Short mmCIF file of C-alpha atoms and ligand atoms in Angstrom, two decimals:
data_model
loop_
_atom_site.label_atom_id
_atom_site.label_comp_id
_atom_site.label_asym_id
_atom_site.label_seq_id
_atom_site.Cartn_x
_atom_site.Cartn_y
_atom_site.Cartn_z
CA MET A 1 -3.20 -4.51 33.75
CA ARG A 2 -2.50 -0.83 34.56
CA ALA A 3 -5.21 1.76 33.84
CA ARG A 4 -4.69 2.22 30.15
CA ALA A 5 -6.58 3.10 26.99
CA LEU A 6 -7.38 0.02 24.90
CA ILE A 7 -7.96 0.48 21.18
CA PHE A 8 -9.86 -2.26 19.33
CA LEU A 9 -8.76 -2.12 15.72
CA GLY A 10 -10.14 -4.25 12.88
CA ALA A 11 -12.12 -4.25 9.66
CA PRO A 12 -15.91 -3.71 9.66
CA GLY A 13 -17.44 -6.90 11.07
CA ALA A 14 -14.20 -8.06 12.73
CA GLY A 15 -16.02 -8.27 16.07
CA LYS A 16 -14.71 -5.08 17.72
CA GLY A 17 -18.09 -4.22 19.22
CA THR A 18 -18.80 -7.77 20.41
CA GLN A 19 -15.45 -8.01 22.17
CA ALA A 20 -15.46 -4.43 23.46
CA ARG A 21 -18.84 -4.96 25.18
CA GLU A 22 -17.62 -8.14 26.90
CA ILE A 23 -14.22 -6.77 27.98
CA SER A 24 -15.82 -3.52 29.17
CA MET A 25 -18.12 -5.56 31.42
CA ARG A 26 -15.32 -7.76 32.74
CA LEU A 27 -12.94 -4.88 33.48
CA GLY A 28 -15.61 -2.37 34.55
CA ILE A 29 -14.32 0.32 32.20
CA PRO A 30 -16.33 2.32 29.63
CA HIS A 31 -16.82 1.11 26.07
CA ILE A 32 -16.59 4.10 23.74
CA SER A 33 -17.88 3.39 20.23
CA THR A 34 -17.93 6.30 17.78
CA GLY A 35 -20.24 4.24 15.53
CA ASP A 36 -22.78 3.86 18.38
CA MET A 37 -22.53 7.56 19.27
CA LEU A 38 -23.11 8.56 15.64
CA ARG A 39 -26.03 6.13 15.22
CA ASP A 40 -27.58 7.54 18.40
CA ALA A 41 -27.25 11.07 16.96
CA VAL A 42 -28.85 9.91 13.69
CA GLN A 43 -31.75 8.31 15.55
CA LYS A 44 -32.35 11.44 17.64
CA GLN A 45 -32.01 13.60 14.52
CA THR A 46 -29.55 15.98 16.16
CA PRO A 47 -27.67 18.39 13.83
CA LEU A 48 -24.66 16.04 14.07
CA GLY A 49 -26.81 13.03 13.18
CA LEU A 50 -28.49 14.80 10.27
CA ALA A 51 -25.08 15.81 8.89
CA ALA A 52 -23.52 12.34 9.32
CA LYS A 53 -26.38 10.12 8.12
CA ALA A 54 -25.73 10.19 4.37
CA GLN A 55 -22.02 9.40 4.79
CA MET A 56 -22.74 6.56 7.21
CA ASP A 57 -25.46 4.97 5.08
CA ALA A 58 -23.12 5.06 2.07
CA GLY A 59 -20.36 3.38 4.08
CA GLU A 60 -18.08 6.42 4.00
CA LEU A 61 -16.17 7.81 6.96
CA VAL A 62 -17.50 10.85 8.78
CA THR A 63 -15.01 13.76 8.82
CA ASP A 64 -12.08 13.62 11.25
CA ASP A 65 -13.05 16.92 12.92
CA VAL A 66 -16.56 15.72 13.76
CA VAL A 67 -15.47 12.33 15.05
CA CYS A 68 -12.51 13.67 17.04
CA GLY A 69 -14.83 16.22 18.66
CA ILE A 70 -17.37 13.67 19.92
CA ALA A 71 -14.70 11.16 20.95
CA ALA A 72 -12.69 13.76 22.91
CA ALA A 73 -15.78 14.94 24.79
CA ARG A 74 -16.51 11.35 25.85
CA ILE A 75 -12.91 10.41 26.73
CA GLN A 76 -12.65 13.46 28.99
CA GLN A 77 -15.53 12.26 31.22
CA PRO A 78 -14.42 11.25 34.75
CA ASP A 79 -15.50 7.59 34.36
CA THR A 80 -12.52 6.96 32.04
CA ALA A 81 -10.00 7.52 34.87
CA ASN A 82 -9.37 3.77 35.29
CA GLY A 83 -9.07 3.07 31.57
CA PHE A 84 -11.46 2.80 28.65
CA ILE A 85 -11.98 0.95 25.39
CA LEU A 86 -12.08 2.72 22.03
CA ASP A 87 -14.08 0.79 19.41
CA GLY A 88 -14.01 2.12 15.82
CA PHE A 89 -11.85 5.10 16.76
CA PRO A 90 -9.23 6.07 15.66
CA ARG A 91 -9.59 4.95 12.05
CA THR A 92 -7.40 7.44 10.14
CA LEU A 93 -3.82 8.54 10.80
CA ARG A 94 -5.07 11.99 11.71
CA GLN A 95 -7.42 10.51 14.31
CA ALA A 96 -4.59 8.35 15.69
CA GLU A 97 -2.36 11.40 16.12
CA PHE A 98 -5.26 13.20 17.77
CA VAL A 99 -5.65 10.36 20.29
CA ASP A 100 -1.91 10.44 21.03
CA GLY A 101 -2.15 14.16 21.79
CA LEU A 102 -5.23 13.71 23.96
CA LEU A 103 -3.61 10.94 26.02
CA ARG A 104 -0.40 12.97 26.42
CA GLN A 105 -2.33 16.06 27.52
CA GLY A 106 -4.25 13.96 30.05
CA GLY A 107 -0.97 12.55 31.45
CA ARG A 108 -1.96 9.02 30.38
CA SER A 109 0.29 6.25 29.05
CA ALA A 110 0.36 5.13 25.42
CA PRO A 111 -2.56 2.90 24.39
CA LEU A 112 -2.57 -0.87 23.98
CA VAL A 113 -3.94 -1.72 20.54
CA LEU A 114 -5.67 -5.05 19.85
CA ASN A 115 -5.88 -5.74 16.14
CA ILE A 116 -8.66 -8.27 15.47
CA GLU A 117 -7.83 -10.02 12.20
CA VAL A 118 -10.57 -11.85 10.25
CA ASP A 119 -10.65 -13.45 6.77
CA PRO A 120 -12.45 -11.17 4.25
CA ALA A 121 -15.02 -13.84 3.25
CA LEU A 122 -16.09 -14.17 6.86
CA LEU A 123 -16.41 -10.40 7.29
CA PHE A 124 -19.00 -10.22 4.54
CA LYS A 125 -21.19 -12.91 6.18
CA ARG A 126 -20.87 -11.28 9.59
CA LEU A 127 -22.05 -7.93 8.20
CA THR A 128 -24.89 -9.14 5.94
CA GLY A 129 -26.10 -11.48 8.72
CA ARG A 130 -26.08 -8.92 11.54
CA ARG A 131 -29.46 -8.01 13.06
CA THR A 132 -30.10 -5.71 16.04
CA CYS A 133 -32.97 -5.48 18.52
CA PRO A 134 -34.44 -1.93 18.59
CA ILE A 135 -35.53 -2.34 22.24
CA GLY A 136 -32.49 -3.65 24.14
CA GLY A 137 -29.84 -3.29 21.43
CA HIS A 138 -28.98 -7.01 21.57
CA ILE A 139 -27.07 -8.11 18.45
CA TYR A 140 -27.63 -11.39 16.57
CA ASN A 141 -26.21 -12.91 13.45
CA LEU A 142 -28.44 -14.93 11.11
CA TYR A 143 -25.50 -17.23 10.22
CA PHE A 144 -23.58 -17.51 13.49
CA SER A 145 -25.89 -16.64 16.39
CA PRO A 146 -29.49 -16.54 15.10
CA PRO A 147 -32.52 -15.76 17.27
CA LYS A 148 -34.78 -18.73 18.14
CA ASN A 149 -37.70 -17.23 16.19
CA ASP A 150 -37.27 -15.64 12.80
CA GLU A 151 -35.89 -12.08 13.25
CA ILE A 152 -37.48 -11.65 16.72
CA CYS A 153 -35.33 -10.86 19.79
CA ASP A 154 -35.17 -13.82 22.22
CA LEU A 155 -34.86 -11.45 25.18
CA ASP A 156 -37.64 -8.90 24.71
CA GLY A 157 -39.58 -9.81 21.55
CA GLY A 158 -38.36 -6.77 19.54
CA LYS A 159 -38.51 -7.04 15.73
CA LEU A 160 -34.87 -7.20 14.66
CA PHE A 161 -33.60 -4.71 12.06
CA GLN A 162 -30.64 -4.55 9.69
CA ARG A 163 -28.27 -1.56 9.84
CA ALA A 164 -28.55 0.65 6.74
CA ASP A 165 -24.80 0.27 6.13
CA ASP A 166 -24.99 -3.54 6.22
CA ARG A 167 -26.36 -3.59 2.65
CA GLU A 168 -23.94 -5.04 0.07
CA GLU A 169 -23.05 -1.74 -1.70
CA ALA A 170 -22.33 0.02 1.59
CA ILE A 171 -20.29 -2.95 2.86
CA GLU A 172 -18.04 -2.75 -0.20
CA GLN A 173 -17.46 0.96 0.44
CA ARG A 174 -16.75 0.35 4.15
CA LEU A 175 -14.20 -2.37 3.36
CA HIS A 176 -12.59 -0.06 0.78
CA ALA A 177 -12.40 2.80 3.32
CA TYR A 178 -10.87 0.38 5.83
CA GLU A 179 -8.13 -0.70 3.37
CA GLN A 180 -7.32 2.86 2.30
CA LEU A 181 -7.59 4.80 5.54
CA THR A 182 -7.58 2.47 8.55
CA ARG A 183 -5.22 -0.40 7.72
CA PRO A 184 -2.20 1.98 7.78
CA LEU A 185 -2.81 2.29 11.54
CA VAL A 186 -1.63 -1.32 11.95
CA ASP A 187 1.90 -0.25 10.97
CA TYR A 188 1.58 3.03 12.85
CA TYR A 189 1.06 1.17 16.13
CA ARG A 190 3.24 -1.85 15.31
CA GLN A 191 6.28 0.38 14.76
CA ARG A 192 5.84 1.72 18.28
CA ALA A 193 5.41 -1.80 19.73
CA LEU A 194 1.88 -1.00 20.91
CA LEU A 195 0.07 -3.57 18.73
CA LYS A 196 -1.09 -7.08 19.64
CA ALA A 197 -2.62 -9.32 16.96
CA VAL A 198 -5.77 -11.28 17.81
CA ASP A 199 -7.08 -14.12 15.61
CA GLY A 200 -10.73 -13.11 15.11
CA ASN A 201 -11.72 -16.12 12.99
CA ARG A 202 -12.81 -18.14 16.02
CA PRO A 203 -15.95 -18.18 18.18
CA PRO A 204 -16.43 -15.03 20.31
CA GLU A 205 -15.65 -16.80 23.61
CA ALA A 206 -12.24 -18.01 22.38
CA ILE A 207 -11.37 -14.49 21.20
CA THR A 208 -12.40 -12.99 24.56
CA GLU A 209 -10.14 -15.48 26.36
CA GLU A 210 -7.19 -14.56 24.14
CA ILE A 211 -7.77 -10.84 24.76
CA CYS A 212 -7.92 -11.45 28.52
CA ARG A 213 -4.65 -13.37 28.34
CA ILE A 214 -3.00 -10.50 26.41
CA LEU A 215 -4.31 -7.97 28.94
CA GLY A 216 -3.08 -10.11 31.80
CA ASP A 217 0.45 -10.11 30.32
CA ALA A 218 0.44 -6.37 29.49
P1 AP5 B 301 -18.90 1.38 13.25
O1 AP5 B 301 -20.16 1.20 13.98
O2 AP5 B 301 -17.65 1.62 13.99
O3 AP5 B 301 -18.79 0.17 12.25
P2 AP5 B 301 -17.55 -0.74 11.79
O4 AP5 B 301 -16.20 -0.35 12.18
O5 AP5 B 301 -17.81 -0.87 10.35
O6 AP5 B 301 -17.74 -1.96 12.67
P3 AP5 B 301 -18.98 -2.86 12.83
O7 AP5 B 301 -19.86 -2.33 13.92
O8 AP5 B 301 -19.67 -3.10 11.52
O9 AP5 B 301 -18.29 -4.23 13.18
P4 AP5 B 301 -17.59 -4.76 14.48
O10 AP5 B 301 -16.16 -5.00 14.21
O11 AP5 B 301 -17.93 -3.91 15.68
O12 AP5 B 301 -18.30 -6.16 14.57
P5 AP5 B 301 -19.48 -6.66 15.54
O13 AP5 B 301 -18.93 -7.03 16.86
O14 AP5 B 301 -20.64 -5.72 15.49
O15 AP5 B 301 -19.02 2.61 12.22
C1 AP5 B 301 -20.16 2.77 11.40
C2 AP5 B 301 -20.00 4.03 10.56
O16 AP5 B 301 -19.91 5.19 11.43
C3 AP5 B 301 -18.72 4.11 9.71
O17 AP5 B 301 -18.84 3.45 8.46
C4 AP5 B 301 -18.55 5.63 9.56
O18 AP5 B 301 -19.46 6.16 8.63
C5 AP5 B 301 -18.95 6.13 10.94
N1 AP5 B 301 -17.81 6.18 11.87
C6 AP5 B 301 -17.69 5.50 13.06
N2 AP5 B 301 -16.51 5.76 13.63
C7 AP5 B 301 -15.85 6.60 12.80
C8 AP5 B 301 -14.56 7.20 12.83
N3 AP5 B 301 -13.71 6.97 13.84
N4 AP5 B 301 -14.21 8.00 11.80
C9 AP5 B 301 -15.05 8.26 10.78
N5 AP5 B 301 -16.28 7.71 10.69
C10 AP5 B 301 -16.68 6.88 11.68
O19 AP5 B 301 -19.89 -8.04 14.79
C11 AP5 B 301 -20.47 -8.03 13.50
C12 AP5 B 301 -21.42 -9.24 13.38
O20 AP5 B 301 -20.65 -10.46 13.51
C13 AP5 B 301 -22.48 -9.34 14.48
O21 AP5 B 301 -23.65 -9.90 13.94
C14 AP5 B 301 -21.88 -10.28 15.53
O22 AP5 B 301 -22.88 -10.96 16.25
C15 AP5 B 301 -21.06 -11.22 14.65
N6 AP5 B 301 -19.83 -11.70 15.29
C16 AP5 B 301 -18.94 -10.95 16.01
N7 AP5 B 301 -17.91 -11.73 16.41
C17 AP5 B 301 -18.15 -12.98 15.93
C18 AP5 B 301 -17.43 -14.21 15.98
N8 AP5 B 301 -16.25 -14.31 16.64
N9 AP5 B 301 -17.96 -15.31 15.38
C19 AP5 B 301 -19.15 -15.21 14.71
N10 AP5 B 301 -19.89 -14.06 14.62
C20 AP5 B 301 -19.38 -12.96 15.22
#
């Protein structure tokens, strides 16, 4: 595959982060997650983090200007020269147009968009079951990939925690925001023949293999 921006699109819990981490490792290109950048800012209590926290905890989107600003700064780093993966960005039409402009300005080709599709009932279990290790950041799922010992990381013994936005009320708001603001991007990219559908209802390894096959053909 030529050096190209890959966009991982999908509902909350679709497995964008899981797949982006694996493909980033296999291809040796950066994984750029606006969710991870924002959570890092919240944890460090930077002005950005303090401003974004309430919206994130409630499951609402952070404003386009803020997210486009942090994403652009990261995309313009030299390590993206051989391609990069965007996870959770863009997720509004305005953000998608912003990415188009940024790629054009940088003399890069149009992105390849992988749309990970998952049944809604499964999404809910993936989100309520997610647990993260505070030490190494390893992610488990109590239903699908539980730790050996109750809520303790197998790798470094960290006490696993649940993301604030993985509570039921916030999940409903996130899924609503996805339907209203992000799903229109599927048509936006499909109309330009940039979209590939990926069946995300299967085990992670099978999904990774399908993505690699798509990338090999691209
Ligand atoms: P963000 O962090 O981007 O959250 P999200 O899009 O809601 O995505 P998730 O991280 O919840 O899910 P995922 O698809 O990555 O799934 P994962 O692989 O983790 O954004 C968080 C918040 O930040 C937003 O709500 C918003 O406030 C703000 N924000 C971020 N970007 C923004 C933007 N561009 N604009 C505005 N605001 C923005 O998997 C989930 C679970 O399922 C895990 O437990 C995993 O182990 C498990 N799992 C994954 N794949 C499988 C599988 N195939 N089988 C079984 N289990 C699986």
